[in-house]
Short mmCIF file of C-alpha atoms and ligand atoms in Angstrom, two decimals:
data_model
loop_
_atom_site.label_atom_id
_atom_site.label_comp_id
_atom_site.label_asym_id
_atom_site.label_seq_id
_atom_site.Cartn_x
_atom_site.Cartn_y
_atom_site.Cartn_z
CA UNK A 1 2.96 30.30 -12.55
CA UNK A 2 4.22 26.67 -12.69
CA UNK A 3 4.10 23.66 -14.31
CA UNK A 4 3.78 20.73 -12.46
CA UNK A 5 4.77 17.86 -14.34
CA UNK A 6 3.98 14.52 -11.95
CA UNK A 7 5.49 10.64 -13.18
CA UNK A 8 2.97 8.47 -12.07
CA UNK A 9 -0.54 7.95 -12.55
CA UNK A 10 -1.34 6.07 -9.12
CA UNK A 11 -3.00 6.93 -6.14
CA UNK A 12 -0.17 9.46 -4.81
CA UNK A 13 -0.18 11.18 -8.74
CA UNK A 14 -3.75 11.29 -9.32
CA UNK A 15 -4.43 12.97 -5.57
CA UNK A 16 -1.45 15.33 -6.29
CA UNK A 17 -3.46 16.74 -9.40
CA UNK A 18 -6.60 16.83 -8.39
CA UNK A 19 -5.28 18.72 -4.77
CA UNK A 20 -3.56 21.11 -7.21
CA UNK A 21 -6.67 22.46 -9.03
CA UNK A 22 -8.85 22.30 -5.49
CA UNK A 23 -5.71 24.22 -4.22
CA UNK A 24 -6.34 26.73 -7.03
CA UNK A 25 -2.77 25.98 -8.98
CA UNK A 26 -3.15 28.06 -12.27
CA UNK A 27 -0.35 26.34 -13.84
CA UNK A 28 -0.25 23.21 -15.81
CA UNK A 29 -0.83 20.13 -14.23
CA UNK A 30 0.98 16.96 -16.05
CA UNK A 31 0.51 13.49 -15.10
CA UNK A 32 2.71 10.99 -16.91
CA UNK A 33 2.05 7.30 -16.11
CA UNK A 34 3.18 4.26 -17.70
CA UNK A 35 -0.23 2.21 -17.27
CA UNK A 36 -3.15 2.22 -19.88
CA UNK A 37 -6.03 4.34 -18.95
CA UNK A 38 -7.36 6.30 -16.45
CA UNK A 39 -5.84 6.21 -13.17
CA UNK A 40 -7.32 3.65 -10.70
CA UNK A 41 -7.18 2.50 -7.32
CA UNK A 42 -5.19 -0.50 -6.36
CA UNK A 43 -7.56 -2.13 -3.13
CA UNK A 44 -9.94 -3.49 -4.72
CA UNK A 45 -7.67 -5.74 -7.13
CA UNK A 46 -7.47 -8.10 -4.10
CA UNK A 47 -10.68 -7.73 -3.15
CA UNK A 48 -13.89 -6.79 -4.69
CA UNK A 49 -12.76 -6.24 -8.26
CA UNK A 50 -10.94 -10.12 -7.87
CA UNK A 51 -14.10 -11.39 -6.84
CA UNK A 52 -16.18 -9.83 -10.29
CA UNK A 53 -18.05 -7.86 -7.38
CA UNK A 54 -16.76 -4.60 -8.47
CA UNK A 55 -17.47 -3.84 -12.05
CA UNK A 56 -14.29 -2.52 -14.32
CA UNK A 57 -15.56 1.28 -14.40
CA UNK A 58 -15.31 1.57 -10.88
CA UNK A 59 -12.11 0.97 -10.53
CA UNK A 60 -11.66 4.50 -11.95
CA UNK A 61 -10.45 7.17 -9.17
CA UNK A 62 -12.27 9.45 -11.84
CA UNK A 63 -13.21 9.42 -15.13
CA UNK A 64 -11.43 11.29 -17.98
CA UNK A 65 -14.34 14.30 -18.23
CA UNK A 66 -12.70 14.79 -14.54
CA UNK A 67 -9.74 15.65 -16.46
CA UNK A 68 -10.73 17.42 -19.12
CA UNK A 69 -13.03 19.52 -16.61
CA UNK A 70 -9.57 20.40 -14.55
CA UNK A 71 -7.46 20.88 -17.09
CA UNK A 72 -5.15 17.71 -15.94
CA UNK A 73 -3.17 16.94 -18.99
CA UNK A 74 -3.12 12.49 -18.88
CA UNK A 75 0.22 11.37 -20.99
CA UNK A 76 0.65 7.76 -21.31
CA UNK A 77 4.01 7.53 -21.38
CA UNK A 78 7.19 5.87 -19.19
CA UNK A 79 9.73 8.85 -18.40
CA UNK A 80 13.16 7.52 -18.34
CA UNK A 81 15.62 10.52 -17.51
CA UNK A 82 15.45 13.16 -15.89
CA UNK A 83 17.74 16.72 -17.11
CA UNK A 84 17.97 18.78 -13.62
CA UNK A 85 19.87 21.71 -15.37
CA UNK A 86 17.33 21.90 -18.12
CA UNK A 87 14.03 20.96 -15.88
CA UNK A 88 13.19 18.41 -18.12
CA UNK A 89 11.66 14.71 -18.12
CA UNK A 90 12.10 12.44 -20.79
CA UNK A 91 9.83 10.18 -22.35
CA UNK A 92 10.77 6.22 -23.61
CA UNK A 93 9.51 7.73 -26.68
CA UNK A 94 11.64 10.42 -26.92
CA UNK A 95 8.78 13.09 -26.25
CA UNK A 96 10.64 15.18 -23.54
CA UNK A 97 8.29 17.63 -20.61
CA UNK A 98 9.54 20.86 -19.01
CA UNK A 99 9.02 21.16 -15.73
CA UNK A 100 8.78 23.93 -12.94
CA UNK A 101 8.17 21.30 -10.62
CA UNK A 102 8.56 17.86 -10.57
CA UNK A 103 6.82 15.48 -8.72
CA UNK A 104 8.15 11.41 -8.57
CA UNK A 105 4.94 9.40 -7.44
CA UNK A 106 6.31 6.44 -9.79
CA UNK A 107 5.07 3.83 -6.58
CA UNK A 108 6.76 0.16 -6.09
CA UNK A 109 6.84 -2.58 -7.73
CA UNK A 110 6.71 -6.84 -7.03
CA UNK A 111 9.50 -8.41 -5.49
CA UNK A 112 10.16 -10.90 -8.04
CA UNK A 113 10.60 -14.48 -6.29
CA UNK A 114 14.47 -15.36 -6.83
CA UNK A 115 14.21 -19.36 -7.55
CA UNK A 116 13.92 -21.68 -10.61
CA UNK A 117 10.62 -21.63 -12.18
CA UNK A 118 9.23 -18.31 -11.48
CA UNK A 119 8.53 -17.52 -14.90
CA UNK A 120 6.96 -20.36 -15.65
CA UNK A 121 3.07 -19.98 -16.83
CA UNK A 122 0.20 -19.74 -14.07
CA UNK A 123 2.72 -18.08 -11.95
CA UNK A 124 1.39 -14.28 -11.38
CA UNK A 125 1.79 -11.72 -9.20
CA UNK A 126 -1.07 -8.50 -7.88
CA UNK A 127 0.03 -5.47 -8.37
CA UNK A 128 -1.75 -3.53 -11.33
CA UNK A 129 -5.08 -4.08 -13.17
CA UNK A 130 -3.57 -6.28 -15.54
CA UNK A 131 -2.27 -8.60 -12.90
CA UNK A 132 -5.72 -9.15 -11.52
CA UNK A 133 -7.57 -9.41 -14.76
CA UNK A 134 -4.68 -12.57 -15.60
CA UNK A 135 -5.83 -13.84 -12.23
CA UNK A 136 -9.44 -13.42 -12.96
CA UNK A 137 -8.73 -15.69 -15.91
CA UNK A 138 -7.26 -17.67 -14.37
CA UNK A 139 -8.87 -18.42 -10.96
CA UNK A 140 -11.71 -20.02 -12.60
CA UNK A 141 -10.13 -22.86 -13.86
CA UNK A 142 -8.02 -23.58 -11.07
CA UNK A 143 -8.00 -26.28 -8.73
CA UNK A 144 -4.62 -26.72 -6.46
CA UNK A 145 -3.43 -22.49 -5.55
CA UNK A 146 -0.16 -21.60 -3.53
CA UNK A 147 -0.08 -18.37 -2.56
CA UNK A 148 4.00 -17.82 -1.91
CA UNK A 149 3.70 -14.77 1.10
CA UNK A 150 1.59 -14.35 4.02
CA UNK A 151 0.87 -10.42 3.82
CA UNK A 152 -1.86 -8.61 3.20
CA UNK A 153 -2.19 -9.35 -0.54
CA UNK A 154 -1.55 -12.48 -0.41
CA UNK A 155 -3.83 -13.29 2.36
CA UNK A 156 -6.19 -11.00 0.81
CA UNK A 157 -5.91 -13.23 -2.30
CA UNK A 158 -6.46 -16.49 -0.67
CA UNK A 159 -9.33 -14.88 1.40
CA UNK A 160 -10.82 -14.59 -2.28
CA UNK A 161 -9.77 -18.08 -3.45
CA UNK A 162 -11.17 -19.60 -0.63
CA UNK A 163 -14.02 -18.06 -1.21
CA UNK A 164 -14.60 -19.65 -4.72
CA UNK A 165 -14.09 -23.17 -2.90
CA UNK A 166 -10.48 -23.42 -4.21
CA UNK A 167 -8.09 -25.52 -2.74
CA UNK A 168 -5.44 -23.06 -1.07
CA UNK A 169 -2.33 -23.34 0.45
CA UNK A 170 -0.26 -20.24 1.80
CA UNK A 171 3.44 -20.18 2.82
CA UNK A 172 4.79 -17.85 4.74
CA UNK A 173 8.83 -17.42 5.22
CA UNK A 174 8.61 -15.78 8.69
CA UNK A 175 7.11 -17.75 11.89
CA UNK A 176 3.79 -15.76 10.72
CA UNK A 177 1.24 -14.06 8.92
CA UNK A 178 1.95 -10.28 8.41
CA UNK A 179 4.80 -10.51 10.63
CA UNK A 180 6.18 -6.90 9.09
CA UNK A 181 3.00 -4.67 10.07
CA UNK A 182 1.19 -6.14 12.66
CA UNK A 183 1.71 -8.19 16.39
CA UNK A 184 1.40 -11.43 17.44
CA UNK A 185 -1.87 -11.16 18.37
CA UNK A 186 -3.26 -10.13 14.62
CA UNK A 187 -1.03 -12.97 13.18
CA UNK A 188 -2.26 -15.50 15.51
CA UNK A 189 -6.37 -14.70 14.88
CA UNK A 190 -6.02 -14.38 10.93
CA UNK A 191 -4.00 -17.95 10.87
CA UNK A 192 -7.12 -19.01 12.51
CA UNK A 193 -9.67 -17.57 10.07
CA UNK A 194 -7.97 -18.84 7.19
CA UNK A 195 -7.64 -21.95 8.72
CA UNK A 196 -11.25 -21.69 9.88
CA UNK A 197 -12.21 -21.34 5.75
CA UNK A 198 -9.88 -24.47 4.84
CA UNK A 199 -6.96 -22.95 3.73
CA UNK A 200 -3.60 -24.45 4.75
CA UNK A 201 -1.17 -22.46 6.16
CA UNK A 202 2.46 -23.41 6.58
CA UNK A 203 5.00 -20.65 8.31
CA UNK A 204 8.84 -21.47 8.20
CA UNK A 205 8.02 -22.45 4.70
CA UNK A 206 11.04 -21.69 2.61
CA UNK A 207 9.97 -22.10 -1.29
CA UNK A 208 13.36 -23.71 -3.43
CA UNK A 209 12.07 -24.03 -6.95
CA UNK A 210 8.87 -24.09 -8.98
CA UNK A 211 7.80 -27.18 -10.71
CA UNK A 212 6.40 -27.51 -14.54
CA UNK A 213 7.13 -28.01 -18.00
CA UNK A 214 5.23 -24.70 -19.20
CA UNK A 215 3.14 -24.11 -16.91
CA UNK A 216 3.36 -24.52 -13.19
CA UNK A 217 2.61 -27.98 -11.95
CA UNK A 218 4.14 -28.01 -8.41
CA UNK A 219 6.30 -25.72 -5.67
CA UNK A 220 9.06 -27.20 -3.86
CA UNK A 221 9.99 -26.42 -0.06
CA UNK A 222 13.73 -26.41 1.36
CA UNK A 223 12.48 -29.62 3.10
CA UNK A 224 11.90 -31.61 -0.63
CA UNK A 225 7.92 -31.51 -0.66
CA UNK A 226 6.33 -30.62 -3.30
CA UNK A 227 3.30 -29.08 -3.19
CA UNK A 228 0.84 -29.41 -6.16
CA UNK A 229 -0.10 -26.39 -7.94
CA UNK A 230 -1.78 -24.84 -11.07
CA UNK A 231 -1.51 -21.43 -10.19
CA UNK A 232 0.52 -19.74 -8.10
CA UNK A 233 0.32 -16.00 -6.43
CA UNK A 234 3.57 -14.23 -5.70
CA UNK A 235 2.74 -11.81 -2.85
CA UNK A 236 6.67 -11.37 -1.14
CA UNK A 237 6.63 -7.53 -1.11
CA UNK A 238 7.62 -4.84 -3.53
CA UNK A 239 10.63 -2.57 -4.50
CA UNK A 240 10.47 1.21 -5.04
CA UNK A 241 10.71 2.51 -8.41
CA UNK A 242 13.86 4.83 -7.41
CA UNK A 243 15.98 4.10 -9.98
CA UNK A 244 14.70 7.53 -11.92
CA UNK A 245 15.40 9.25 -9.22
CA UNK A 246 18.74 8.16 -8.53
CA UNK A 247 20.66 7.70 -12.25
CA UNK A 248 19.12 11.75 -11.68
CA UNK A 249 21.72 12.25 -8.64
CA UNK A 250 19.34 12.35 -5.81
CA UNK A 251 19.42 10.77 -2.74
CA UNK A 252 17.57 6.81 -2.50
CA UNK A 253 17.84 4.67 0.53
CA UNK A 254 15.12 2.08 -0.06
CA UNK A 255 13.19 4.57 -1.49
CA UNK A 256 13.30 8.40 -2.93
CA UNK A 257 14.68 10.41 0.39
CA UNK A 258 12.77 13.64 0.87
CA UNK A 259 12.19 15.92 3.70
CA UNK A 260 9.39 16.47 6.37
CA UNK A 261 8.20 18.98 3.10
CA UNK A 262 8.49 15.75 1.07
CA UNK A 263 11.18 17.24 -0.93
CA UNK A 264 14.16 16.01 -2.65
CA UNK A 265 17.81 17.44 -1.92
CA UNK A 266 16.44 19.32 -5.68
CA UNK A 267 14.05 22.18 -4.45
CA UNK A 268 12.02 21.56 -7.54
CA UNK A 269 11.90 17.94 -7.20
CA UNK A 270 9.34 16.43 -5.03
CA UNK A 271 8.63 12.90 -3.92
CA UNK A 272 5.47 11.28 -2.16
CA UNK A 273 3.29 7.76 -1.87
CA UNK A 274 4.74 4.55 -1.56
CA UNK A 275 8.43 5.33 -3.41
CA UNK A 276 8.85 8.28 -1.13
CA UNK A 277 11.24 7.73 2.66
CA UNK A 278 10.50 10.45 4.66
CA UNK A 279 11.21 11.40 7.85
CA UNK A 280 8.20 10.15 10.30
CA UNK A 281 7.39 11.79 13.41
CA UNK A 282 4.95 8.82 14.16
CA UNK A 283 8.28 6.26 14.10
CA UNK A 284 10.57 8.39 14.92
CA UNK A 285 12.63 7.37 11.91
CA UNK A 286 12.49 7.62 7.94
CA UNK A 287 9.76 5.80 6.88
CA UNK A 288 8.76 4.48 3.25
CA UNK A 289 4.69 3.21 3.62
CA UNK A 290 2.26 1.34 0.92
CA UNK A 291 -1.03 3.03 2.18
CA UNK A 292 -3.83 4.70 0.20
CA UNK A 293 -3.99 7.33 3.18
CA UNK A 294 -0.02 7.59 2.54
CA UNK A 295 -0.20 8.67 -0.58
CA UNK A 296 -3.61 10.89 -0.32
CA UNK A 297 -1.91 12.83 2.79
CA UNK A 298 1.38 13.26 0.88
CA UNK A 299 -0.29 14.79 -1.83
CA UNK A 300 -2.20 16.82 -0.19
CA UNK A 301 0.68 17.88 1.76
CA UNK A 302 2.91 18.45 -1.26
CA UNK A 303 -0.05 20.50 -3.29
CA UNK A 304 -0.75 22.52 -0.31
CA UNK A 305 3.23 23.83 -0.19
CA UNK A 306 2.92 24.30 -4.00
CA UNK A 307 0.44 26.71 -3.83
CA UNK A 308 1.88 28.55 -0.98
CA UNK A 309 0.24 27.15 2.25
CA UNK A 310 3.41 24.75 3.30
CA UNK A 311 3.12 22.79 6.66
CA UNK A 312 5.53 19.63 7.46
CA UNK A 313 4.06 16.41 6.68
CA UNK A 314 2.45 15.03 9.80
CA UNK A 315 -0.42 13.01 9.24
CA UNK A 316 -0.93 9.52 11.60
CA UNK A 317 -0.47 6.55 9.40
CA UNK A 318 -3.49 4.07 9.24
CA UNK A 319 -4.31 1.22 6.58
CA UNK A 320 -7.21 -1.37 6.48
CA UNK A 321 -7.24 -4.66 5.02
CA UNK A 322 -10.37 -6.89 4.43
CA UNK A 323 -10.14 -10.70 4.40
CA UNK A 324 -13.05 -12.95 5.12
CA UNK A 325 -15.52 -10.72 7.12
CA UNK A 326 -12.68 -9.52 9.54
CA UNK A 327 -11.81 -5.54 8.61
CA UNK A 328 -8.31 -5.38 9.83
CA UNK A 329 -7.64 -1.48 10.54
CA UNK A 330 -4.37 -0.31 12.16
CA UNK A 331 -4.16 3.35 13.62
CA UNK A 332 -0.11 4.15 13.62
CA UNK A 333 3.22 2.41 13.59
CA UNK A 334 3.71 -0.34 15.60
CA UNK A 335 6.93 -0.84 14.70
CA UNK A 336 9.37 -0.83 17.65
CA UNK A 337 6.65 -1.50 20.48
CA UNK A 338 7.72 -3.77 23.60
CA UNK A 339 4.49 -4.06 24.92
CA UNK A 340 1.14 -5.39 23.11
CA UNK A 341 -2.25 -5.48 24.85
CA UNK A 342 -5.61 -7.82 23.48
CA UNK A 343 -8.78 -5.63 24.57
CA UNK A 344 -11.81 -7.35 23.37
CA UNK A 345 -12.34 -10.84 22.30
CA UNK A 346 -10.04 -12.68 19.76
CA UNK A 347 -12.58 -15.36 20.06
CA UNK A 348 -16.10 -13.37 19.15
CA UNK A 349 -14.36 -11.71 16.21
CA UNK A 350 -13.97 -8.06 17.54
CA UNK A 351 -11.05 -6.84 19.52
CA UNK A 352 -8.24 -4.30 19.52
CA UNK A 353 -4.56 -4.52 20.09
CA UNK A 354 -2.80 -1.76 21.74
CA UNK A 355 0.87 -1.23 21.19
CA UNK A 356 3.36 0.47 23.50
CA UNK A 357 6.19 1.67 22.92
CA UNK A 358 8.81 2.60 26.40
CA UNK A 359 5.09 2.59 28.37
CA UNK A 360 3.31 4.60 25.67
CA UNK A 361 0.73 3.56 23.13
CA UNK A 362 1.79 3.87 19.18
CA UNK A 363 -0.38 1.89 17.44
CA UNK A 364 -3.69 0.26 17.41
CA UNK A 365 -4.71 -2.89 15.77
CA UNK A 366 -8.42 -3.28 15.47
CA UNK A 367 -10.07 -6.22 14.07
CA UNK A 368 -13.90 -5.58 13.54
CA UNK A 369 -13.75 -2.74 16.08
CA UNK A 370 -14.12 0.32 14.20
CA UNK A 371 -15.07 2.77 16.61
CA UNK A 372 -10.89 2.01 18.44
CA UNK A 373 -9.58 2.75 15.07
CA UNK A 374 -11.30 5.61 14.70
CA UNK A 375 -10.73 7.23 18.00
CA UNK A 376 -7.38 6.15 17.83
CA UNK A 377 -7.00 7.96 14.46
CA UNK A 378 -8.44 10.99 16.64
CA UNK A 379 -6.27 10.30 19.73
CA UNK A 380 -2.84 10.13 17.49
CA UNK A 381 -4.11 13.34 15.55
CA UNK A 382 -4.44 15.48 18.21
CA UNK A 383 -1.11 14.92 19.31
CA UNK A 384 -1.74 12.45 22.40
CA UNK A 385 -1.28 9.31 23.30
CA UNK A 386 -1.83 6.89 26.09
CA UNK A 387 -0.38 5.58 28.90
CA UNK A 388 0.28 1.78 29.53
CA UNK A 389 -1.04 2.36 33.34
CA UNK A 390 -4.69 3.38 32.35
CA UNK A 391 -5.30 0.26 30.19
CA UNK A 392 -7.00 -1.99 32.89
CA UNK A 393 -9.46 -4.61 32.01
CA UNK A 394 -12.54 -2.56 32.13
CA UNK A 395 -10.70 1.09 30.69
CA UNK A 396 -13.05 2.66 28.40
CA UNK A 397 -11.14 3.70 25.44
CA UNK A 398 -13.65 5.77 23.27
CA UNK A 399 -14.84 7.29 26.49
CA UNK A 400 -11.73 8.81 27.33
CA UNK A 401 -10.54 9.84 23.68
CA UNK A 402 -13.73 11.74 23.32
CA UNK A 403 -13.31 13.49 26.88
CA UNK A 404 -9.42 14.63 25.93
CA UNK A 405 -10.50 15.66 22.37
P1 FAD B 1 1.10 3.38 -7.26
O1 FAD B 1 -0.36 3.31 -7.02
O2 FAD B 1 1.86 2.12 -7.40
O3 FAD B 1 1.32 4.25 -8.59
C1 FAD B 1 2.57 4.45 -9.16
C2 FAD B 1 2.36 4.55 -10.66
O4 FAD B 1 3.55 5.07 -11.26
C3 FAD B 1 2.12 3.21 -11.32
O5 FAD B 1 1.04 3.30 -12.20
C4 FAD B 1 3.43 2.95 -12.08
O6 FAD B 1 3.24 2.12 -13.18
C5 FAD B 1 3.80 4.37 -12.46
N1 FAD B 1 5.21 4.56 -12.81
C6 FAD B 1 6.30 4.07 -12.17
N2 FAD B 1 7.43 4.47 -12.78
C7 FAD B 1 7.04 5.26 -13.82
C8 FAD B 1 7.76 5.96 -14.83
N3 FAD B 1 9.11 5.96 -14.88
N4 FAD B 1 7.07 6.64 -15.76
C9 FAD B 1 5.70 6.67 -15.72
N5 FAD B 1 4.97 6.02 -14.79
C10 FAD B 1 5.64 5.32 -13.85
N6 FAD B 1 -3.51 0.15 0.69
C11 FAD B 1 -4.37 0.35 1.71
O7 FAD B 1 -4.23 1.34 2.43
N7 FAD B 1 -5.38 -0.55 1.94
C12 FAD B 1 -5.58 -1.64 1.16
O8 FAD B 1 -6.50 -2.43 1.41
C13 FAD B 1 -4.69 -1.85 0.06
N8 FAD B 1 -4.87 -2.92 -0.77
C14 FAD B 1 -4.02 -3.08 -1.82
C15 FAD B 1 -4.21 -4.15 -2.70
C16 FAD B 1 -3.37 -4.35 -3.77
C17 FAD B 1 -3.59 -5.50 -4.69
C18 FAD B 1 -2.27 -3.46 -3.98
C19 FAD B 1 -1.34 -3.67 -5.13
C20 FAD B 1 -2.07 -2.39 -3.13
C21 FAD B 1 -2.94 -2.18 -2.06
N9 FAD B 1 -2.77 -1.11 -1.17
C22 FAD B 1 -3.65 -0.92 -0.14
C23 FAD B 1 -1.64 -0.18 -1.33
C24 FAD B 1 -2.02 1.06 -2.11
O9 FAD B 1 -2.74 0.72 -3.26
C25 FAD B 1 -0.74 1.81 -2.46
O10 FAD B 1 -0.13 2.19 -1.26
C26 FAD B 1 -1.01 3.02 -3.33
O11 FAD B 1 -1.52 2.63 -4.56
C27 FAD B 1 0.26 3.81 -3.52
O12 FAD B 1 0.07 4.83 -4.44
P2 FAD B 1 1.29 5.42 -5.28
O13 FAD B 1 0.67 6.42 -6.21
O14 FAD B 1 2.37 5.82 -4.39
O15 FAD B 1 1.84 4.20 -6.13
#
């Protein structure tokens, strides 16, 4: 019988317990995370929970009688060492856990933004509940907000702002919007739609130094403008929390390396969510993803070898982002494709971008098109893919999924 003791309470943590007990683990089940409360889910933050739409106690990925029901021990706690020779974790507060099997699910963190100014007040970033409840705060009484990176947070965040009739400006570094995960195609129609809702976007934009005495007043570009500003949303990507991991001796290269078992180089060490690299056979390289399905596969992956039924991690990536009324939903990796093909109509709302890599299709993009994502999902699942040749103007997609599946 082991104990599984798990640092961090996120998405990847919380699934890795609960999969555990479904699984049938008799051990204990530990999860140590450094945030107060019950474990939540991040989405929302940026979205409906930003917005007051979503109430507080649904942020919850369970409540605590979940818990107490499964016998999940919660300890609020940051573990800063861990012993491999004695199989312990230790605690900031000197508490220390014994392990069986560890689990590192300790997720990312922000980039911070490396320029004068960017501690100054009304300058946040979006990454836990705290961060959104400042912004909540703060939103209200806003008039002039600069969003400082085009991806999907920070978009998502402007989409929000907008929204509330603020006036929003976004600047993005690269030539555009969520130039890391998606193709031209994507960028191109969501510059439009924010655009379309008054928000000002400006690409090339290379931010120099934040403006204000104690609280933010202004943000200066490499070109001397300054652009007025009373709060200001930090959305320039995040860092995995590795550092455990490596001052333990194992293996980090922009995030915790494990193998296609998500393991460490330590049998008894495990990694998974968004701090985990792993090798994907989707990209055909070692891959480190910020996805809620990321870390919900991983886990399950991870629980399912724990209690004896091991399989290599394979699941097809896919994500979703909502800004405006356009559900953005993206069905593997598109990273690496030569080839990118608009089916559907950028201009009605609703279309689908197909991405090929050497002549074969890796990825969809579908914006407002759920039934390509999902028979994408189905297509990449079952092991197929698609050949550039079929996808002629009138090629019925869904249609031919559902005949090979
Ligand atoms: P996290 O959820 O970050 O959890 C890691 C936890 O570990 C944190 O609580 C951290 O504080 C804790 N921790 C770290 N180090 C320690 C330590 N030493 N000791 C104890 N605890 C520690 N994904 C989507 O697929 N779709 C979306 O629309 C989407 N929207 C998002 C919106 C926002 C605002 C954010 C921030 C993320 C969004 N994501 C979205 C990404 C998704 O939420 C993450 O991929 C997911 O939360 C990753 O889960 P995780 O458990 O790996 O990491």
């Amino acid at each position: 019988m082991t104990d599984v003791v798990i640092v961090g309470a996120g998405q990847a943590g919380f699934q890795v317990a609960a999969s555990l007990r479904e699984q049938g683990h008799p051990g204990r089940v530990v999860l140590v995370g450094d945030e107060p409360g019950v474990p939540y889910q991040r989405p929302p933050l940026s979205k409906a929970y930003l917005s007051g739409a979503l109430p507080g106690e649904r942020l919850a990925l369970r409540p605590q009688a979940f818990y107490d029901k499964h016998g999940i021990e919660l300890v609020c706690g940051r573990a800063v060492g861990i012993d491999r020779d004695r199989r312990r974790v230790a605690l900031a507060d000197e508490r220390e856990l014994e392990y069986g099997h560890l689990v590192l699910a300790t997720g990312t963190r922000n980039r911070e933004l490396p320029v004068p100014g960017a501690k100054l007040d009304g300058v946040l970033g979006l990454r836990t509940r705290e961060d959104a409840d400042a912004l909540r705060e703060r939103i209200g009484g806003a008039r002039n907000v600069v969003v400082i990176g085009g991806g999907f947070i920070g978009l998502e965040f402007a989409a929000a702002a907008a929204k509330l009739g603020l006036s929003v400006t976004v600047l993005e570094a690269s030539d555009r919007l969520m130039r890391r995960a998606v193709s031209p195609a994507v960028s191109a129609h969501y510059r439009e739609l924010h655009e379309r809702q008054g928000t000002r976007v400006l690409s090339d934009a290379s931010v120099v130094a934040l403006h204000g005495g104690h609280e933010v007043t202004g943000v200066e570009l490499a070109d001397g403008s300054v652009l007025p500003a009373d709060l200001v949303v930090v959305g320039i990507g995040v860092v995995p929390n590795a550092e455990l991991a490596a001052d333990a001796g194992l293996a980090v290269d922009n995030g915790i390396v494990v193998d296609e078992h998500l393991s460490t180089s330590d049998p008894r060490i495990s990694a998974v969510g968004d701090c985990a690299v792993y090798p994907s056979r989707h990209a055909g390289a070692p891959l480190r993803l910020e996805s809620v399905q990321n870390a919900v596969d991983h886990a399950r992956c991870l629980a399912a070898r724990l209690t004896g039924a091991a399989e290599p991690y394979a699941s097809v990536p896919w994500f979703w982002s909502n800004q405006f009324d356009a559900r953005l939903q993206i069905a593997g990796i598109s990273a690496g494709h030569d080839e990118a093909v608009v089916h559907g109509d950028p201009s009605a709302g609703s279309f689908s971008v197909f991405c090929f890599r050497a002549g074969q299709l890796v990825c969809v993009e579908s914006v407002n098109r759920t039934p390509d994502h999902m028979a994408a999902r189905k297509l990449f699942t079952a092991g197929g893919s698609l050949g550039r040749e079929l996808l002629t103007p009138g090629f019925d997609f869904r249609q031919h999924v559902a005949a090979l599946t």
